[in-house]
Short mmCIF file of N, CA, C and O and ligand atoms in Angstrom, two decimals:
data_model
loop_
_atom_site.label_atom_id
_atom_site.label_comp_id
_atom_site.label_asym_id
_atom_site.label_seq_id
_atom_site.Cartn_x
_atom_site.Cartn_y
_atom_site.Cartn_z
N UNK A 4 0.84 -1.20 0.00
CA UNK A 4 0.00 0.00 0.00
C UNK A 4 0.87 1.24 0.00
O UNK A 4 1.97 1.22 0.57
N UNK A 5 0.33 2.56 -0.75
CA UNK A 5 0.99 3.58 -0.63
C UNK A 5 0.30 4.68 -0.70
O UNK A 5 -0.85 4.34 -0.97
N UNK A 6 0.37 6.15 -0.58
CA UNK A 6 -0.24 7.21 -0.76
C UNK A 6 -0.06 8.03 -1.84
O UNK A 6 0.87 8.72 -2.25
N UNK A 7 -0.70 7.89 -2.06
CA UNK A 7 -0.15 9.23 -3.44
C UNK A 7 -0.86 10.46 -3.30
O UNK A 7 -2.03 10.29 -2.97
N UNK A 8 -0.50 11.66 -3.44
CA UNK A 8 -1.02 13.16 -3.59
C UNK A 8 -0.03 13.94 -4.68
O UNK A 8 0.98 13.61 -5.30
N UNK A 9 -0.95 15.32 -4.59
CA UNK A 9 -0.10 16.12 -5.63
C UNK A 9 0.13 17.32 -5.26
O UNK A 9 -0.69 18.06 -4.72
N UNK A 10 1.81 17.69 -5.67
CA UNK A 10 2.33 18.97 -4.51
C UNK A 10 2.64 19.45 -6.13
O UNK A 10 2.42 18.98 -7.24
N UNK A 11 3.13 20.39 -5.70
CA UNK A 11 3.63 21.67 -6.61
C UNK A 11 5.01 22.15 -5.48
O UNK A 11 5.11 22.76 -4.41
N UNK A 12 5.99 21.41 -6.50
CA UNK A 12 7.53 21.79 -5.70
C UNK A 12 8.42 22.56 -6.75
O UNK A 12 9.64 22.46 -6.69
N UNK A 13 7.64 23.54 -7.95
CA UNK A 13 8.25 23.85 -8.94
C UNK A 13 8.43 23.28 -10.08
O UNK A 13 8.26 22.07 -10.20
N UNK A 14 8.91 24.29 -11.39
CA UNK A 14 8.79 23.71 -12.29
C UNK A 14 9.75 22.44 -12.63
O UNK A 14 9.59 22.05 -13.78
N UNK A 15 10.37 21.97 -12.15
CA UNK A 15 11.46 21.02 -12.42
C UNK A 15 10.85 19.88 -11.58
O UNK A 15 11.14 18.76 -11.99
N UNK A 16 9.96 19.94 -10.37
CA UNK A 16 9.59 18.58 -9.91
C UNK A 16 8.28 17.88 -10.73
O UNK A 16 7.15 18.30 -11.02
N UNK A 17 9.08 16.48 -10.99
CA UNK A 17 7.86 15.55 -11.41
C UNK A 17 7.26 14.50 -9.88
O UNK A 17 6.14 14.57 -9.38
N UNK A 18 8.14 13.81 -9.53
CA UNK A 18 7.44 13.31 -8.54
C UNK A 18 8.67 12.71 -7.96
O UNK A 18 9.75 12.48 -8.50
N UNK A 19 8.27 12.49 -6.76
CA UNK A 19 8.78 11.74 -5.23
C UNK A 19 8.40 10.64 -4.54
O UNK A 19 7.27 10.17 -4.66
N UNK A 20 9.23 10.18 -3.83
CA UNK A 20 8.79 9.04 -3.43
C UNK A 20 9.38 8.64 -2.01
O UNK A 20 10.57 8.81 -1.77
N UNK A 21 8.67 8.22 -1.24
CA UNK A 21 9.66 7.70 0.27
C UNK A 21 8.80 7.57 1.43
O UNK A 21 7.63 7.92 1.35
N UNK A 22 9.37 7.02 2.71
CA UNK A 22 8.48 6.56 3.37
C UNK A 22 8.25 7.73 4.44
O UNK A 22 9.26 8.09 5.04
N UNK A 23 7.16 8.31 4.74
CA UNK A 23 6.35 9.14 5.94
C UNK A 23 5.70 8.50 6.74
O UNK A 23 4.54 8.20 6.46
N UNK A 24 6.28 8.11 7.96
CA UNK A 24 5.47 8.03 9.08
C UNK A 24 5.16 6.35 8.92
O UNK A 24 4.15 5.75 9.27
N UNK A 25 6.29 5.87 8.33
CA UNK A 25 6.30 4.68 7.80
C UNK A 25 5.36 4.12 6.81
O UNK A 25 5.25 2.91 6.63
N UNK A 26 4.60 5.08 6.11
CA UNK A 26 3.60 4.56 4.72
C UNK A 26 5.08 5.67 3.92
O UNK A 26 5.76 6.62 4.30
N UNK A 27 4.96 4.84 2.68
CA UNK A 27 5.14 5.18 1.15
C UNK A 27 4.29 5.80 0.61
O UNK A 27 3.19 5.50 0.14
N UNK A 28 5.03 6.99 0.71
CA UNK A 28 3.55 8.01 0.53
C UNK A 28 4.56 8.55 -1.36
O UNK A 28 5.75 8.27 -1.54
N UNK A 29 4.01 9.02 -2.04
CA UNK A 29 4.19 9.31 -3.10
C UNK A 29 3.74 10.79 -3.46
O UNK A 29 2.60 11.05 -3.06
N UNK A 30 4.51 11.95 -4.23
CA UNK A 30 4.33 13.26 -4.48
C UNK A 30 4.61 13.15 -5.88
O UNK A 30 5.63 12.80 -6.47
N UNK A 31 3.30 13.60 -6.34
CA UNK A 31 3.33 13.74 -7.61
C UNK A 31 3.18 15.02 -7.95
O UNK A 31 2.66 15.75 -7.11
N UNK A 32 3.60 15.61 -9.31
CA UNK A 32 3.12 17.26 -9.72
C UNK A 32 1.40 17.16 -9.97
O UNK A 32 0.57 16.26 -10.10
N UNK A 33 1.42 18.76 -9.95
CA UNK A 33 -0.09 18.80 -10.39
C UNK A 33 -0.18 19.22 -11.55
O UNK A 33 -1.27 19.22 -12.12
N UNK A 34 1.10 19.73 -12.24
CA UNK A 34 0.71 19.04 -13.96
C UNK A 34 0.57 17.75 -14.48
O UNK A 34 0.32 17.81 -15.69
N UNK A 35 0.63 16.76 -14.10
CA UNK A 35 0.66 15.60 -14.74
C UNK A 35 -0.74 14.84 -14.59
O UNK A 35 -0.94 13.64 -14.78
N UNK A 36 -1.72 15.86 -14.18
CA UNK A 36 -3.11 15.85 -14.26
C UNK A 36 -3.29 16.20 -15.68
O UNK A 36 -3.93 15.44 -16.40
N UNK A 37 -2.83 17.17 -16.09
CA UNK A 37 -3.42 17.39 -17.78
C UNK A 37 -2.28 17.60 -18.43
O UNK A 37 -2.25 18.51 -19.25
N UNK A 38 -1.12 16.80 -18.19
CA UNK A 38 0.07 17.02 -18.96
C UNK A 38 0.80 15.53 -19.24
O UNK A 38 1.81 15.23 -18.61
N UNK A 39 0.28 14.73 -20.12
CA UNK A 39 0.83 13.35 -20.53
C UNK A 39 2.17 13.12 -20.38
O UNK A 39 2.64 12.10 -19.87
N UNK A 40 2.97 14.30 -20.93
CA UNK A 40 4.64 13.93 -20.63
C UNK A 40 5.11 13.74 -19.16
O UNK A 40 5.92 12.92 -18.73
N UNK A 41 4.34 14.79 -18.43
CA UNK A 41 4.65 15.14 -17.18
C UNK A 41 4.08 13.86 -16.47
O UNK A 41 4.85 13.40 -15.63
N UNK A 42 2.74 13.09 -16.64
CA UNK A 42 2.59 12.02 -16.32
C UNK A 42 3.40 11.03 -16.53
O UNK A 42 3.77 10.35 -15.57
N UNK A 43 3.79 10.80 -17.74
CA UNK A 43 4.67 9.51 -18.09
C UNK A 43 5.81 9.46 -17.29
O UNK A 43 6.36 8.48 -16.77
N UNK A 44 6.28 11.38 -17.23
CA UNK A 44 7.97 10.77 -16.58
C UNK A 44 7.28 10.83 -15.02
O UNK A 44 8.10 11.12 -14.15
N UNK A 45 6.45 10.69 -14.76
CA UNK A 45 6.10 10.36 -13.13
C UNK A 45 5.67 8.86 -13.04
O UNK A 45 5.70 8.13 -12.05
N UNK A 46 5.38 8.66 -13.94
CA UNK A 46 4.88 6.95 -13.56
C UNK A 46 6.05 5.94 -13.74
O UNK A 46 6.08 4.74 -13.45
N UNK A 47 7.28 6.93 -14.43
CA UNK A 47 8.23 6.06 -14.70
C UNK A 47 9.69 6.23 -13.45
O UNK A 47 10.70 5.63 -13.10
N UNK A 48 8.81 7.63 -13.10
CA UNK A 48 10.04 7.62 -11.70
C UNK A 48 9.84 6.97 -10.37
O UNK A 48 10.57 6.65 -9.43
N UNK A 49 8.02 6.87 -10.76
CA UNK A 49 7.76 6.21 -9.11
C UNK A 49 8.01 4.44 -9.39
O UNK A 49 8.39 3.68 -8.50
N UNK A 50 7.71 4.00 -10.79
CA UNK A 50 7.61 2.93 -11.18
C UNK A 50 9.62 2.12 -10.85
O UNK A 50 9.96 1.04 -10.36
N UNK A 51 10.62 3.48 -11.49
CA UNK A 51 12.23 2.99 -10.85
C UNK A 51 12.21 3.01 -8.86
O UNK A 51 13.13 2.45 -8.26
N UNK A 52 11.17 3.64 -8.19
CA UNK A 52 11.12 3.92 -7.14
C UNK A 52 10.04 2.19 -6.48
O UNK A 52 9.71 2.32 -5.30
N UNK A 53 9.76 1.38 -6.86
CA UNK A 53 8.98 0.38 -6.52
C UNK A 53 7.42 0.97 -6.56
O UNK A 53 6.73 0.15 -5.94
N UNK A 54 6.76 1.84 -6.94
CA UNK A 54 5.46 2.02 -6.94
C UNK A 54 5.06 1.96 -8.24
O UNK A 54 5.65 2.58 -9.12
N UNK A 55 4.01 1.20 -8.48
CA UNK A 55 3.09 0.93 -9.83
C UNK A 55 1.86 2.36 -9.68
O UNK A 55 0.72 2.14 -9.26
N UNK A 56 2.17 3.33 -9.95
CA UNK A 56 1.02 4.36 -9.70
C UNK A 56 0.20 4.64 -11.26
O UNK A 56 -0.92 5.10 -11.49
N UNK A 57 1.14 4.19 -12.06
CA UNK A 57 0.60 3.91 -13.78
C UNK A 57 -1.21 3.23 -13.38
O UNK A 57 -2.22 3.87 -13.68
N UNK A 58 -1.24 2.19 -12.85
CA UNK A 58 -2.36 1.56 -13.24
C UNK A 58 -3.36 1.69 -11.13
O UNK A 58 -4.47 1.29 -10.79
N UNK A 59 -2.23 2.42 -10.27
CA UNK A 59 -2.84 2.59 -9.73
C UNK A 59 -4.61 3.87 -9.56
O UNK A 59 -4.73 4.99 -10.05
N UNK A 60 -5.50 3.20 -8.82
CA UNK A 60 -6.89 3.79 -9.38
C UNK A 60 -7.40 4.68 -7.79
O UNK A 60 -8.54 5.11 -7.63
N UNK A 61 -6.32 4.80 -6.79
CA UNK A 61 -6.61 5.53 -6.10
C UNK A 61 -5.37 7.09 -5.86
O UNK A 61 -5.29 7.81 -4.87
N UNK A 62 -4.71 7.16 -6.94
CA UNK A 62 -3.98 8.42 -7.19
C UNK A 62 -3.74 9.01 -8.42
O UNK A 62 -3.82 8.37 -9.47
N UNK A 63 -3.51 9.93 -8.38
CA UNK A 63 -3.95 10.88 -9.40
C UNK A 63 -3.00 10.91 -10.61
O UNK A 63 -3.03 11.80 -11.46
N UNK A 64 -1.95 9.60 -10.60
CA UNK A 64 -1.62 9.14 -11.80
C UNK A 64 -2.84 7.99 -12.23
O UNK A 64 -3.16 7.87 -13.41
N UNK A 65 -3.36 7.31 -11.37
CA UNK A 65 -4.11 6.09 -12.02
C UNK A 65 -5.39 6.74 -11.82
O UNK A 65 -6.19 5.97 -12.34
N UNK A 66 -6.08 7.85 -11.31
CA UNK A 66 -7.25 8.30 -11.35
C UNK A 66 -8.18 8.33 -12.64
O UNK A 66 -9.20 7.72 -12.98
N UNK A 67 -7.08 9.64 -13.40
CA UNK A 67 -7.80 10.05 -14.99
C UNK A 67 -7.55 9.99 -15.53
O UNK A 67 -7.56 10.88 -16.38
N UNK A 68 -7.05 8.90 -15.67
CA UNK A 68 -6.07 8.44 -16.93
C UNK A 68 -6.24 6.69 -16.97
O UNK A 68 -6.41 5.98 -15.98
N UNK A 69 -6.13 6.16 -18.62
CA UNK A 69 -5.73 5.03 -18.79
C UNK A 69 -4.30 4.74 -19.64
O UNK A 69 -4.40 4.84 -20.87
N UNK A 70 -3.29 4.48 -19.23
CA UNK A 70 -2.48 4.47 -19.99
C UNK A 70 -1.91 3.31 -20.73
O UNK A 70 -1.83 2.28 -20.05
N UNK A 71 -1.49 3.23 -21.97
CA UNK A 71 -1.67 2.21 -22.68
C UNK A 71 0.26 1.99 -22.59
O UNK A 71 0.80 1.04 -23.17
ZN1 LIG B 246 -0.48 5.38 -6.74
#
C-alpha cells in the first residue's frame, strides 16, 4: 500500500517518493493531471522507485487516466 497526492515543488519537480510516518507516501506534480509527458515521466520515476502508480486507481496518476 501507498499514498499518493499532488504537490507543486516547482517547475522542475515531477514526482517523489519515500516513506512518511512509515507509509510510502508518493508526491506527484499537479501538472501531470493534464500534462501526458509530465505524467509519463512520473509513472516512470515512481515505477524505478517500486510504486506501480501507472495503473494505480486511487492516485492521481491512475485516477484520470488510462495508460496504454
Ligand atoms: Zn499510486
Amino acid at each position: 500500500m501507498h499514498v499518493c497526492t499532488t504537490a507543486d515543488l516547482g517547475p522542475s519537480f515531477i514526482a517523489w517518493a519515500g516513506a512518511v510516518h512509515g507509509t510510502i507516501t508518493a508526491l506527484v506534480t499537479e501538472r501531470a493531471q493534464h500534462d501526458d509527458a509530465a505524467a509519463l515521466q512520473a509513472i516512470e520515476l515512481l515505477r524505478r522507485a517500486g510504486l506501480d502508480c501507472g495503473t494505480c486507481t486511487s492516485c492521481p496518476l491512475g485516477l484520470n487516466r488510462q495508460v496504454n
